[in-house]
Structures are given as structure tokens and as C-alpha cells.
Coordinates of C-alpha atoms in Angstrom, one line a residue:
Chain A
X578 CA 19.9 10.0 -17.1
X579 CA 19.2 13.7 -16.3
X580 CA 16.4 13.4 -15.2
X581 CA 17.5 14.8 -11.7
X582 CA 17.7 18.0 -14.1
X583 CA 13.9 18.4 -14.1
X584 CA 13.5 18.2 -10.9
X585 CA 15.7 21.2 -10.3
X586 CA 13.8 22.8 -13.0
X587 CA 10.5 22.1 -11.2
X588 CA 12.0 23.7 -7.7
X589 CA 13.4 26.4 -9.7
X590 CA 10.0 27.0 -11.3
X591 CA 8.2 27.4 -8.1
X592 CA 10.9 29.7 -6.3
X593 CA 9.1 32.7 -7.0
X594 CA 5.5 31.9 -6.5
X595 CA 2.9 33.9 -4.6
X596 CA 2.8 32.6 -1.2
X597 CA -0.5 30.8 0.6
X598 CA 1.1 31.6 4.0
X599 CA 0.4 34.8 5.9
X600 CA 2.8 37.0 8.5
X601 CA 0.5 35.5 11.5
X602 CA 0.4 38.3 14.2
X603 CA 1.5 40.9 12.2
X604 CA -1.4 40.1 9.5
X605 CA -4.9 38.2 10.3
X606 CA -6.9 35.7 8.6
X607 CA -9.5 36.5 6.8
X608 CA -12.4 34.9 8.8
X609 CA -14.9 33.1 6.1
X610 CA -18.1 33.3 7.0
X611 CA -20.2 30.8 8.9
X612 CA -16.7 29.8 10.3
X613 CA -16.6 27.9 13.9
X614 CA -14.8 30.5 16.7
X615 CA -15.5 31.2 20.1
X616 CA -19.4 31.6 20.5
X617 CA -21.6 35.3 21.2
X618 CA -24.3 35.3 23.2
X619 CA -27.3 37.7 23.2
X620 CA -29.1 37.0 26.6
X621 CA -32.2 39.7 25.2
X622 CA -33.0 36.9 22.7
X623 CA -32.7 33.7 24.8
X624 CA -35.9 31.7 25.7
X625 CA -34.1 29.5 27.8
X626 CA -36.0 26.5 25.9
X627 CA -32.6 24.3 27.0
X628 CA -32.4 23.2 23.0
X629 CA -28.5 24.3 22.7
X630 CA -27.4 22.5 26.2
X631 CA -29.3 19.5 25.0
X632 CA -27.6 18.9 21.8
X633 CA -24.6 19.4 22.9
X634 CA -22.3 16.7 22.0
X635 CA -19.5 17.6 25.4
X636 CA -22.7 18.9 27.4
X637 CA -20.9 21.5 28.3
X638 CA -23.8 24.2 28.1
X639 CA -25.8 25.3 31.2
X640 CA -28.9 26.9 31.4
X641 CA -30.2 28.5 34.0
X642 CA -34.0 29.0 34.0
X643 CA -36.7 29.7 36.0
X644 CA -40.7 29.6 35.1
X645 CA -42.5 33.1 35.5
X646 CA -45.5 32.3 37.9
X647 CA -48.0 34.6 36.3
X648 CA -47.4 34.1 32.7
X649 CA -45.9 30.4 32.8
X650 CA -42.9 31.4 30.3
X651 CA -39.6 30.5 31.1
X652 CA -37.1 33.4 31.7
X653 CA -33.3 33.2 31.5
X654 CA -31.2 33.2 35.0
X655 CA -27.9 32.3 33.6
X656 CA -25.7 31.2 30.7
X657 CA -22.6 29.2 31.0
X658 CA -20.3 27.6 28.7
X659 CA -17.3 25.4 30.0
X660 CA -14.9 26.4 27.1
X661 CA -12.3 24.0 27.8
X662 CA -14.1 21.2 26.7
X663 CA -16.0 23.3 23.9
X664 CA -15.0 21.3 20.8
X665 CA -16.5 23.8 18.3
X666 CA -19.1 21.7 16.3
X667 CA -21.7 24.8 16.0
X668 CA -24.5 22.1 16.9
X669 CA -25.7 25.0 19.4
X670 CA -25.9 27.7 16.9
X671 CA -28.2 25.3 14.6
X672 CA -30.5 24.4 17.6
X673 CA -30.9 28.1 18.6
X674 CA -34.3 29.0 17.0
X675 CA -34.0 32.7 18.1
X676 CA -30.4 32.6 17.0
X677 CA -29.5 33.7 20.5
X678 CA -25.8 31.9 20.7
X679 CA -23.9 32.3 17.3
X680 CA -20.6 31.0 16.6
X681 CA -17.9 34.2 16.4
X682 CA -15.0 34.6 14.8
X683 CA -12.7 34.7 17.4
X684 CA -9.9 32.2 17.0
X685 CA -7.2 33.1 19.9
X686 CA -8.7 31.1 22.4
X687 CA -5.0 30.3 24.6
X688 CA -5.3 31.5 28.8
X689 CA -3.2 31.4 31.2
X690 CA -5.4 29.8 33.9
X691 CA -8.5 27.6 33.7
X692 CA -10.8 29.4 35.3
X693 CA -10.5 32.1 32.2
X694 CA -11.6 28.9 30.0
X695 CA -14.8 29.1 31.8
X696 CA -17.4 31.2 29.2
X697 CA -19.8 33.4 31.3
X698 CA -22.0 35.6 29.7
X699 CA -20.0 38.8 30.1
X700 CA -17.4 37.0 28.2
X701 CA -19.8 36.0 25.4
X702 CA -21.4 39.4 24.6
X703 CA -20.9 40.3 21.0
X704 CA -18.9 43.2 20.2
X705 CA -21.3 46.6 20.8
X706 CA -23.3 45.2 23.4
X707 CA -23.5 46.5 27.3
X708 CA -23.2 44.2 29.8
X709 CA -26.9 46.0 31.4
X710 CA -28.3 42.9 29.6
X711 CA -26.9 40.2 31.3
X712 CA -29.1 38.4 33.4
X713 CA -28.1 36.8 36.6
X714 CA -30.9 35.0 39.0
X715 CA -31.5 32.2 40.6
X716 CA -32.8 29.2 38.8
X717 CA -33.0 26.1 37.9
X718 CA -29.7 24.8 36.4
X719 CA -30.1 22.6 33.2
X720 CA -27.5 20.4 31.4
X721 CA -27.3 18.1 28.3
X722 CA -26.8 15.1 30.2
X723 CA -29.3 15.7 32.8
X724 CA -32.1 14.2 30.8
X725 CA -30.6 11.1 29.3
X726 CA -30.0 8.1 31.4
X727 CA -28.8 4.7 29.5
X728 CA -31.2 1.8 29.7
X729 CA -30.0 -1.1 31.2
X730 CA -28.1 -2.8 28.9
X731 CA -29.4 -6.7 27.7
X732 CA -28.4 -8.8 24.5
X733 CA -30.9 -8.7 22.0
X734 CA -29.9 -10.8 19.8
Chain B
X713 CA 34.3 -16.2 7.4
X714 CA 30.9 -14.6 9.0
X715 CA 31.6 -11.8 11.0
X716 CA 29.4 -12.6 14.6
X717 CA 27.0 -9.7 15.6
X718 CA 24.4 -9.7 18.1
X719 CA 20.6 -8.6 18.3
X720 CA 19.6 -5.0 19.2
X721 CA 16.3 -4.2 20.2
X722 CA 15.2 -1.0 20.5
X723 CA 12.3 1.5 19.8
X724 CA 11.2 3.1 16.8
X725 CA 8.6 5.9 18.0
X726 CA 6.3 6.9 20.1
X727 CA 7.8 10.3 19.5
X728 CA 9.4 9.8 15.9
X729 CA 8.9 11.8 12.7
X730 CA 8.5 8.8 10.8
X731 CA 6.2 7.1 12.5
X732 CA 3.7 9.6 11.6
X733 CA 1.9 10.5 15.1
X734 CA 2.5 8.8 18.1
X735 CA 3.3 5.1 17.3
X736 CA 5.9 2.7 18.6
X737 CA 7.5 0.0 17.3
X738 CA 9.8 -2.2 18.9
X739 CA 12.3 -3.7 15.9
X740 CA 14.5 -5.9 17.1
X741 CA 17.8 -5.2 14.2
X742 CA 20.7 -7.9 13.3
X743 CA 23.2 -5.7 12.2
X744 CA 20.9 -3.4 9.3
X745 CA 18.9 -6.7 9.1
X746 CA 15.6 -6.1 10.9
X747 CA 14.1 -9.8 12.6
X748 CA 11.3 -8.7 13.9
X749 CA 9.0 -5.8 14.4
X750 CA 6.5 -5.6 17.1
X751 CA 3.9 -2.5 16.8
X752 CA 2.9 -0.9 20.2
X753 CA -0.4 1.4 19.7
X754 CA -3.4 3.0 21.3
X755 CA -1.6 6.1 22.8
X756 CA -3.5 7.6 20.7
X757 CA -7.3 5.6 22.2
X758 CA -10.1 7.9 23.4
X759 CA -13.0 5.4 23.3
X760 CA -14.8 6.9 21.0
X761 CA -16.8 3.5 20.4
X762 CA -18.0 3.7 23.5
X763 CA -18.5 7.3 23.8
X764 CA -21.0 6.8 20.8
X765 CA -23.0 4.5 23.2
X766 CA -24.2 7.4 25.2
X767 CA -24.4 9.7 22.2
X768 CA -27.2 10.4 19.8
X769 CA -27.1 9.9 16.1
X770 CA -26.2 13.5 15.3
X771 CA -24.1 14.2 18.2
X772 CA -21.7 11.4 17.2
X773 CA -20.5 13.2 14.0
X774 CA -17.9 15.3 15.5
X775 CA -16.5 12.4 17.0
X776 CA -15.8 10.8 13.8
X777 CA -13.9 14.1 12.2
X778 CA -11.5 13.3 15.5
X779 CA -10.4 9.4 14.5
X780 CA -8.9 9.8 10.9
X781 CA -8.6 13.3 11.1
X782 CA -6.9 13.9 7.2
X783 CA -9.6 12.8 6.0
X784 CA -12.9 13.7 8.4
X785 CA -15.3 14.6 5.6
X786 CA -15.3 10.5 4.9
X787 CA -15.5 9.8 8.5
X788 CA -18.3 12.1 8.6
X789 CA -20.0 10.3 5.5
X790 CA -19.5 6.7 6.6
X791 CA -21.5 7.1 9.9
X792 CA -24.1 9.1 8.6
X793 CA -24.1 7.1 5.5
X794 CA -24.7 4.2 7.9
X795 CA -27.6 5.6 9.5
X796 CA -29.8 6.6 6.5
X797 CA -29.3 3.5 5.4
X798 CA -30.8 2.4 8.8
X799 CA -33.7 4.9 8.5
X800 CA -34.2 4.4 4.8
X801 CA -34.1 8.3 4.1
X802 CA -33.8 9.5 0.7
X803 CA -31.0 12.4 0.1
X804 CA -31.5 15.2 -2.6
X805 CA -29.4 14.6 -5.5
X806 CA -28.0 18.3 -4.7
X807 CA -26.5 17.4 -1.6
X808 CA -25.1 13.8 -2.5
X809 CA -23.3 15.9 -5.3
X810 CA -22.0 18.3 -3.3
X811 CA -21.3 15.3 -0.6
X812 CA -18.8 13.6 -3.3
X813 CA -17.6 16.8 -4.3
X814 CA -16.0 17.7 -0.4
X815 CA -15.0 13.8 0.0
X816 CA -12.8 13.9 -3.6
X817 CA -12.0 17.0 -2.3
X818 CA -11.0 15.2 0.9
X819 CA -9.0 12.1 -0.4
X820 CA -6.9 14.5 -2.9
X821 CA -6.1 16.5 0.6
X822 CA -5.0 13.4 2.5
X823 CA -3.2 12.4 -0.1
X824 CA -1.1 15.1 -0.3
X825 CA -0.2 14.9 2.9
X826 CA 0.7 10.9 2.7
X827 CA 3.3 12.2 -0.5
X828 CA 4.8 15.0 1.2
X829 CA 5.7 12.8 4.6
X830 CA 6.3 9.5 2.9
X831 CA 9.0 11.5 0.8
X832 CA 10.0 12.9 4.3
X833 CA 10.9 10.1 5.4
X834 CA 13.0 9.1 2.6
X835 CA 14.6 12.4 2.8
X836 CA 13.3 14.6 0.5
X837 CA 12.2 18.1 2.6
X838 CA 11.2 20.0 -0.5
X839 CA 7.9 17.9 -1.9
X840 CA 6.5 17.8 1.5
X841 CA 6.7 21.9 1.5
X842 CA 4.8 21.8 -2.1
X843 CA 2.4 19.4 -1.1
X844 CA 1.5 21.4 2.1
X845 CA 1.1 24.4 0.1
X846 CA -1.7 23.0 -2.5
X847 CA -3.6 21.5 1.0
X848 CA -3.8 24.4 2.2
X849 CA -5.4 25.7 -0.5
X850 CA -8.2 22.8 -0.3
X851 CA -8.3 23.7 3.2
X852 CA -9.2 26.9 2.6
X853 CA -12.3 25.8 0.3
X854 CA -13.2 23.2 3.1
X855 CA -13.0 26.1 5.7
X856 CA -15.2 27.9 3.8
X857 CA -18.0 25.7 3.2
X858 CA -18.3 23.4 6.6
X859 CA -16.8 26.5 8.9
X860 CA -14.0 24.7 10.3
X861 CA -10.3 23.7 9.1
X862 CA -9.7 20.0 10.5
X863 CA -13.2 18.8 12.2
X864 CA -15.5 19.8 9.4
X865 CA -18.5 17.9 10.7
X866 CA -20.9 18.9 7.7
X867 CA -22.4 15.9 6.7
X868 CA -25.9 15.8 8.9
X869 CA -28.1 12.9 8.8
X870 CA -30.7 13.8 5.2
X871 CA -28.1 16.4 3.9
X872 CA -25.4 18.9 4.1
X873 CA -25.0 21.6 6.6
X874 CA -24.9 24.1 3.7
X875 CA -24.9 24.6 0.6
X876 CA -22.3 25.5 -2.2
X877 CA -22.0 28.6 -3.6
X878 CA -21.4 28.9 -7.1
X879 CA -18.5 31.2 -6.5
X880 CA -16.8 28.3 -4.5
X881 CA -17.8 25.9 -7.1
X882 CA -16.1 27.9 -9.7
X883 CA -12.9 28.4 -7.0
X884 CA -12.8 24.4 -6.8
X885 CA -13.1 23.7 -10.7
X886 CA -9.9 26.5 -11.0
X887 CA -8.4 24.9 -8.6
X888 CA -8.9 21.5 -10.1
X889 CA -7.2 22.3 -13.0
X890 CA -4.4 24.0 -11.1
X891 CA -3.8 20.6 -9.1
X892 CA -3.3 18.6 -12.7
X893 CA -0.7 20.8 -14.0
X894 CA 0.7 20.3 -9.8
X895 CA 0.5 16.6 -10.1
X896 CA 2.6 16.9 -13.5
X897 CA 5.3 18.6 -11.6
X898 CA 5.3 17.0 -8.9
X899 CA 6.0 13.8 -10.7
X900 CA 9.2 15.5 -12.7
X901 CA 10.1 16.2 -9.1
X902 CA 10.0 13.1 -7.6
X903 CA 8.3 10.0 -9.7
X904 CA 11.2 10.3 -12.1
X905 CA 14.0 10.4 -10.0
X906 CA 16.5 7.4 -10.2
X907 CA 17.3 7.4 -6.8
X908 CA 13.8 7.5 -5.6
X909 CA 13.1 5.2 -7.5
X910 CA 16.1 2.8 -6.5
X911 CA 14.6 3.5 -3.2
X912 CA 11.2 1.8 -3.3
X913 CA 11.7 -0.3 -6.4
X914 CA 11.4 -4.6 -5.3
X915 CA 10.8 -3.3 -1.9
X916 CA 7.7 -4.5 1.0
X917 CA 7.1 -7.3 -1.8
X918 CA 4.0 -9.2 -1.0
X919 CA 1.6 -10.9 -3.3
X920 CA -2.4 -10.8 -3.5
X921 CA -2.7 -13.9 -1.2
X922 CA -0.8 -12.7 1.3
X923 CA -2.8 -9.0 1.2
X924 CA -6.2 -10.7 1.3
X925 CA -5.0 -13.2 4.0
X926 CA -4.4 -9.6 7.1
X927 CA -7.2 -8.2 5.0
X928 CA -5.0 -5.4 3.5
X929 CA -7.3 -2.6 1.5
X930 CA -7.1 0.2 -0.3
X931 CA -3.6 1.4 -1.9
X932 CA -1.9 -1.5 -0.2
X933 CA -4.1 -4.6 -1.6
X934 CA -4.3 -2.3 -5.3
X935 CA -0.8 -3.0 -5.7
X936 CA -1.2 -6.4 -6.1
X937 CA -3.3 -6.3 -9.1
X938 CA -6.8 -6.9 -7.1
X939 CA -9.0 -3.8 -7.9
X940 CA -11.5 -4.0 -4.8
X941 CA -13.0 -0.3 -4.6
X942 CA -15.8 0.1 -2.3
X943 CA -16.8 3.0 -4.8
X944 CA -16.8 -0.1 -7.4
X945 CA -16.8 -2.7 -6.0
X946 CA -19.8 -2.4 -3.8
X947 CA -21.2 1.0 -5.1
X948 CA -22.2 3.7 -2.3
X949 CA -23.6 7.4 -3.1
X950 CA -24.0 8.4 -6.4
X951 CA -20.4 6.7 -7.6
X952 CA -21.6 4.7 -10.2
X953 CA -23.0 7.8 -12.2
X954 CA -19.5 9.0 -12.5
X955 CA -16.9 8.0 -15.1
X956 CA -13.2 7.2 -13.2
X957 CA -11.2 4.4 -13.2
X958 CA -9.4 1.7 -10.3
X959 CA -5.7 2.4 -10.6
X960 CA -4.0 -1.3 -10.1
X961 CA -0.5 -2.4 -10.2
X962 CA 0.7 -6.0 -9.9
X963 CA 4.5 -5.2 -8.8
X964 CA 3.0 -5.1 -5.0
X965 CA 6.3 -3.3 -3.6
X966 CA 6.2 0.0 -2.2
X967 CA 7.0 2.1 -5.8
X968 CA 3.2 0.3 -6.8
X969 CA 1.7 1.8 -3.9
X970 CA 2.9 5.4 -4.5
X971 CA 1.9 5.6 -8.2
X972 CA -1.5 3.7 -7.6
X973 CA -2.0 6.7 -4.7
X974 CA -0.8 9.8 -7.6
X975 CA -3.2 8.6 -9.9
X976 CA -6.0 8.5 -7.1
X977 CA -5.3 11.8 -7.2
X978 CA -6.0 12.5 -10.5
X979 CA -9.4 10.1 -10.9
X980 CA -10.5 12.6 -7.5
X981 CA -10.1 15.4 -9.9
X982 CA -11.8 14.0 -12.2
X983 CA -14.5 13.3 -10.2
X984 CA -14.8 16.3 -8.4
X985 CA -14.5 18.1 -12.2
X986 CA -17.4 15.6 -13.4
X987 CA -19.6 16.4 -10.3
X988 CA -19.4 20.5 -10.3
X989 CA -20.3 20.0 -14.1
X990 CA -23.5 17.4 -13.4
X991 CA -24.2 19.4 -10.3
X992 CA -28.6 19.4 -10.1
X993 CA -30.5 22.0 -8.5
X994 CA -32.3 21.5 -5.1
X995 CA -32.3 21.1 -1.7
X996 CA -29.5 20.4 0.4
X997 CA -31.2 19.2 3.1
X998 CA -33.6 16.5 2.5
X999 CA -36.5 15.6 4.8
X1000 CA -34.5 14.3 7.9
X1001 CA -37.1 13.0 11.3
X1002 CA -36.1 16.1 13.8
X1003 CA -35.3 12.8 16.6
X1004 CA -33.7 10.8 15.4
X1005 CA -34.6 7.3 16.2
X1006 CA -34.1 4.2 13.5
X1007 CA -35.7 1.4 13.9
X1008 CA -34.7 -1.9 16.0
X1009 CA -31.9 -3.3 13.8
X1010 CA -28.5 -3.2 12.8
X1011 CA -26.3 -2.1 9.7
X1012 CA -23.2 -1.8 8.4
X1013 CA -22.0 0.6 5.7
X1014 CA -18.5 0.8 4.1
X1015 CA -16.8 3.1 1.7
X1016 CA -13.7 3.9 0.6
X1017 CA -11.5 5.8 2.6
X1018 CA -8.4 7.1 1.0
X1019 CA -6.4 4.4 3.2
X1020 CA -8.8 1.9 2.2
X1021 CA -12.2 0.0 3.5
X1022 CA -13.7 2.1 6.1
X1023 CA -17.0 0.4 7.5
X1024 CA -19.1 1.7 9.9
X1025 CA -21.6 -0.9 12.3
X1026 CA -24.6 0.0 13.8
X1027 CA -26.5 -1.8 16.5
X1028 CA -30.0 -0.2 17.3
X1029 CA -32.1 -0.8 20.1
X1030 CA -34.7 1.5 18.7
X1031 CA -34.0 4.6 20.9
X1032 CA -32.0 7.8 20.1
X1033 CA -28.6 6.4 20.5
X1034 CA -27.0 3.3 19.1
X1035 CA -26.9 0.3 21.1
X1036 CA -23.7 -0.6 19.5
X1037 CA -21.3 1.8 17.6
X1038 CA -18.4 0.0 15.7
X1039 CA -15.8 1.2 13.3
X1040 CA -13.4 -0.4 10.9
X1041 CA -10.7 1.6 10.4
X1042 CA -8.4 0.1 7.4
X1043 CA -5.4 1.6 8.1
X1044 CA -5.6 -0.6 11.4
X1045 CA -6.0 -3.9 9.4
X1046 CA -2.9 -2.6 7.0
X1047 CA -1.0 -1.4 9.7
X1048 CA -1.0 -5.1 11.7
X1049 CA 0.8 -6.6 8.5
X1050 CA 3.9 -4.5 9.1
X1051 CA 5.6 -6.9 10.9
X1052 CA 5.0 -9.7 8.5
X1053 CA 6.3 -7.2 5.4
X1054 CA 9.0 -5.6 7.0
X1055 CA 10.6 -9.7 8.2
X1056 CA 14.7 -9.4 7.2
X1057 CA 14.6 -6.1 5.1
X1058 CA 17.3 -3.5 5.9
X1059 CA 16.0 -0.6 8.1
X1060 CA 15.9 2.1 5.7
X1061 CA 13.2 0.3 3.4
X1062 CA 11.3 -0.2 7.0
X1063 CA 11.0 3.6 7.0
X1064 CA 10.0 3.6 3.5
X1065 CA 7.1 0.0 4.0
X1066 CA 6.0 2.0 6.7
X1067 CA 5.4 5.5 5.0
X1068 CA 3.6 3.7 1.7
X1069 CA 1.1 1.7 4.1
X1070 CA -0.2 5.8 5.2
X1071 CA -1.3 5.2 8.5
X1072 CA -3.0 7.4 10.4
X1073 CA -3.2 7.0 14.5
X1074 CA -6.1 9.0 15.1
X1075 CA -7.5 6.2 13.1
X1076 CA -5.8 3.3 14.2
X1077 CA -6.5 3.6 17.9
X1078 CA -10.1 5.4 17.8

């Protein structure tokens, strides 16, 4: 018997704890860091070296590259990201070895169309940058699954 | 004199509370009586086997956070898990500790969510409110450390995608003894109660036969007083360096299945307390090939999930993706025994069978 009376004894004990929620639009998260968000892009630092596009997991990443004739390095034409199937994993971030594409900290990523889903790299620039370095040329166009075709398939075993 | 009544059929789901995510089942009722249940899933299939076909080794870890997505840190483990034991790689102590520390982590989160909605669906609005409040708070440390809230992917084939802090070690071990003094309260809340209690007492009654026969694991095969734990049974990880115990009950009706899954709870903590103690210095990433390409071959790799035996399959045809990709999801193989529990029990305890077998359809349909 009574032991309904703890149980309002627990609720009651909890009524007036601090709360873990937060007053959404009114207050913000605090971001940790090395969280996931919408990536920045710093088109100074690319190599275009395709390493981000091709480990993407959604391939959603597209270089655009061309090869200068003189000194045989590749420069950067364009850099695309096709947000809507972006599923955040960072992979490109940890492929980037001139940490040219980080992933932000911003986390309201609803639009009203999807055509404003679609990344380019105006929309990428990281807070304080002009868009003066944003490159746009015409080049050759590299994806993730471009490179990978699957064998044919045979039973072995 | 019998009173004559006729047979409804009609469907539970794919939009119902209870049902816990978009699942249907058709019950077919005789008055409060159920006959017969018939499950209807895969509204929730993407194909992820076969996606992982086309996929390379690394690429198919954020897959896996998207099947059983309460608990993706184990998802994450069993694949890559699979495929070092493929390789033959050998993984810093560092990282294996920190490993065990998100997966405990991980379980005591899912778990939390499986009390507050099984008690939802018995009625009970307030536990599910308490339990969502101390998951957030793992959340939070999970957030923190893999950089996302749901799809953590932070296992990587050879390590960790980084490393602990001490300050979040020391967050985790407060927190740990927090959740104890929780779990107390939570069972004068609830555990105690006589009309809970009335509630799940003598009811889904099934013996160990009958579990072993639809290959029932975790929770709902523990209640029959078998104590198969991958982490014992068939020792993965650094597990067997750890002191916890199997929590086993013999009644095998839905009330054994909730207090074998509370004291999971506090054996997570335990281990989780026992690991941030033990935890060795060194890398967390250990010395992984940059392509990843195992040898011709296949593999399979199981651990325990906090629904039960989660086994991973790998076929390799030598290049950098598998040739086969197969997943065994347990709360599948416990979920296709619902019929055969729920046979001729009133439709109430239906709700309750249901809620203790913790399914989850990310999971179930893949």
C-alpha cells in the first residue's frame, strides 16, 4: 500500500528543477565545437585535388577544375554542393588537407524553394570574407561517383 | 448463455503513437480478445544493404547511424567492428576505451527512451518527460564529442574520430552518478507502482523454448532465464576486462523484460564509470591503410545492441567496397514473434507486449 505516495513525492521532488530545455528562437544553442552545420568554403585555399567530392558518401560535391598549361597545377573553376541531399557526416572536412571546406555552425538550414538548397560558393563563404575570391571558370566538372564503376557482379563462392 | 460477437479487423498503425514509428499491424479483435495479429513493415526500407554495395568501407558508416537510429554509436561499431576484423587491424587501447565508453553511453540513452514510451503507452505521460530530460543530457556529451546529435558517425575504421577531453570525461563520470540516484527515482515512480505492476505482471508469457525457437535476443530472450550476452557470451572489444553482470529473469512476461532493461541501465554505468577510471593514454587513432581494401573473404561480427544481437556480414571481393553488405537487426527477429505472443490476450496488454519488445523501424526495415 502507499506506495503511489512516493511516486508523488518523486514528481514533487523534481517540480522545481533547473530546466535542460532552452527558449528556441528567443535564445540559441550553444554550438560545441567540431559540431556538424552547414559547411564554409574558402576558395583561396582549395587545390581542387577532388579529395572531398570523392569521399563523399551522397556524392553530392562538384569540383570544377581545370590544369594550368604552363605550370601543370590544377586551379579551381567552381565549387558546388547540392545541400538537399547533404547528410552532414563531415567526411569532406577530414579529407580537406588544406582545410579549405570546414563544417560551420549553422544549424537553420529550412528554404522555401529548392533551388536555395543548392550550396554555391557565395553561399559557403565564411563570415568576413568578400565574395572578390570566388572563382568562376570553365572547367572540368568532377563528382564522387564519376570514378567508381561496379565490376560485373559473379558468385565466388 | 454466450453472448455471440463477431470478428473486427482493423489496423493498428502506420501512424500510431504506440507503435513507435511507422508500423502497422493488422489485429483482427473478438470482442477485447485479439485472434490474430499480422505485422505490415518496411515503410520505413531505404536499401541501405544495397546502397552499401556501391559504397566504400568508410563511406558506409553514416548509413548505419540512419537504421537503428537510438542507438547509432553501436551501429557505427558493429560495421566497423566487422571490417577490422576483416583487415586484422589492431586498435589502441585508448580508443577501444573511449569506444565502450560512447556505446554504454549509448545503450543507457536508448534505454531511456524505450522506458519513457513503453510507459506512454501504458498511460503514464510524466516518466516519459523525465526520461527525455536525462537523454538529453547524454545527448549533449554525444554532441560534443562526435559533432552531431542523432547520426554520430565517430567510429572510423582503426579508431575514433576524436578524442576525449578530460573535461568531458569528468562531465560523464558527474553525470554517471547523477543517472544512479535518477534510476532510484525513477523506480519509486514507476517500478513500485501497484497498478503498473498489475499491468505487465503474467503478461506476453513465453518460455525459453519458445524464445530460442523465432530467435528472440536481448531483453526479450533474458527474461526467460537464458543469459546469452554477445558482450559475454561471445566476448567483443575490450568487454571481458570489465567487471558487470547479465541481468536474467525467468518470469518471461513483460514486467521481466522491463526490470532486466533498468538494471542494464545501471551495469552501463557501471561500465562507463569502470572505463573513465581504467582509461590508458594513447592514440586514438591507430594505424588504419588510407584505402581501404580487405582481403578476398567474408566475416561476420555481432555485438550487443541494446535490443539484442546485432550482427554485421561482410562479403569481400578484395576491392574497396563490399561485395555483399548484410545486417541482422534483432529487433526484426523479436518483432516477427508478436503475433505468436500477443495470440488471445486482451488489447491493452498488446499495447503493453508490443512496447517491452522495444522495436525500433529504422532498424527493422533497413
Amino acid at each position: 500500500m502507499f506506495r503511489w505516495a512516493k511516486g508523488y513525492a518523486y514528481t514533487g521532488k523534481r517540480l522545481f528543477e533547473k530546466t535542460v530545455t532552452i527558449q528556441y528562437p528567443q535564445q540559441k544553442p550553444k554550438i560545441p565545437e567540431g559540431w556538424r552545420g552547414r559547411h564554409y568554403f574558402y576558395p583561396d585555399r582549395c587545390t581542387a585535388c577532388d579529395a572531398c567530392a570523392r569521399v563523399c558518401p551522397t556524392e553530392v560535391i562538384t569540383v570544377v577544375s581545370h590544369r594550368d598549361p604552363e605550370t601543370k597545377k590544377k586551379i579551381l573553376d567552381d565549387y558546388t554542393i547540392e545541400f538537399e541531399r547533404c547528410i552532414l557526416c563531415g567526411y569532406c572536412e577530414e579529407a580537406c588537407p588544406v582545410d579549405a571546406i570546414k563544417m560551420g555552425d549553422v544549424y537553420e538550414l529550412a528554404s522555401y524553394a529548392r533551388e536555395q538548397e543548392f550550396m554555391t560558393q557565395e553561399k559557403m563563404l565564411p563570415p568576413g570574407y568578400s565574395t572578390d575570391v570566388v572563382v568562376h571558370g570553365q572547367g572540368e566538372a568532377y563528382r564522387g561517383g564519376d570514378y567508381r564503376t561496379k565490376p560485373e557482379k559473379k558468385v565466388n563462392h | 448463455m454466450a453472448l455471440r460477437t463477431e470478428e473486427l479487423t482493423f489496423s493498428l498503425g502506420p501512424q500510431h503513437p504506440s507503435t513507435h514509428g511507422v508500423f502497422r499491424a493488422m489485429v483482427t479483435i473478438d470482442g477485447e480478445r485479439v485472434v490474430h495479429v499480422d505485422p505490415v513493415i518496411g515503410y520505413l526500407h531505404r536499401g541501405t544493404e544495397k546502397i552499401a554495395e556501391w559504397k566504400t568501407y568508410p563511406q558506409i558508416i553514416p548509413y548505419t547511424d540512419r537504421m537503428d537510429y537510438l542507438s547509432a554509436m553501436l551501429n557505427n561499431y558493429c560495421h566497423v567492428g566487422a571490417v577490422e576484423k576483416l583487415l586484422g587491424l589492431e586498435i589502441p587501447e585508448h580508443a577501444e576505451y573511449i569506444r565502450i565508453i560512447v556505446m554504454e553511453l549509448n545503450r543507457i540513452a536508448s534505454h531511456l527512451v524505450w522506458w519513457g514510451t513503453f510507459l506512454l503507452d501504458l498511460g503514464a505521460m510524466s516518466p516519459f518527460l523525465y526520461a527525455f530530460k536525462d537523454r538529453q543530457v547524454i545527448l549533449d556529451l554525444l554532441e560534443e564529442i562526435s559533432g552531431a546529435r542523432l547520426t554520430y558517425s565517430y567510429m572510423r575504421i582503426g579508431g575514433v574520430k576524436r578524442d576525449a577531453t578530460q573535461e568531458w570525461l569528468r562531465r560523464v563520470d558527474d553525470f554517471m552518478d547523477e543517472m544512479v540516484k535518477n534510476i532510484q527515482g525513477y523506480n519509486n515512480l514507476v517500478t513500485g507502482n501497484e497498478i503498473f505492476q498489475s499491468r505487465v505482471k503474467n503478461v506476453g508469457v513465453y518460455d525459453e523454448a519458445f524464445a530460442k525457437r523465432w530467435g528472440l535476443s536481448g531483453a526479450c530472450l533474458r527474461c526467460t532465464g537464458n543469459s546469452y550476452d554477445v558482450r559475454k557470451s561471445d566476448p567483443y572489444s575490450l568487454y571481458p576486462k570489465f567487471d558487470f553482470e547479465i541481468p536474467t529473469r525467468t518470469s518471461g512476461d513483460v514486467w521481466a523484460r522491463y526490470i532486466i532493461r533498468i538494471e542494464e541501465m545501471l551495469q552501463s554505468i557501471r561500465i562507463v564509470k569502470q572505463a573513465i577510471r581504467n582509461l590508458p593514454d594513447g592514440p586514438f587513432m591507430g594505424k588504419a591503410p588510407r584505402n581501404i581494401r580487405p582481403p578476398k573473404g567474408e566475416v561476420y561480427f555481432h555485438i550487443e545492441s541494446p535490443r539484442g544481437d546485432m550482427g554485421c556480414y561482410i562479403v569481400s571481393d578484395g576491392s574497396d567496397h563490399p561485395y555483399r553488405w548484410h545486417w541482422r537487426a534483432p529487433e526484426f527477429a523479436n518483432l516477427a514473434a508478436f503475433p505468436a505472443i500477443t495470440e488471445g490476450v486482451n488489447i491493452a496488454d498488446m499495447i503493453a507486449i508490443l512496447g517491452a519488445i522495444d522495436i525500433v523501424l529504422g532498424g527493422v526495415d533497413r
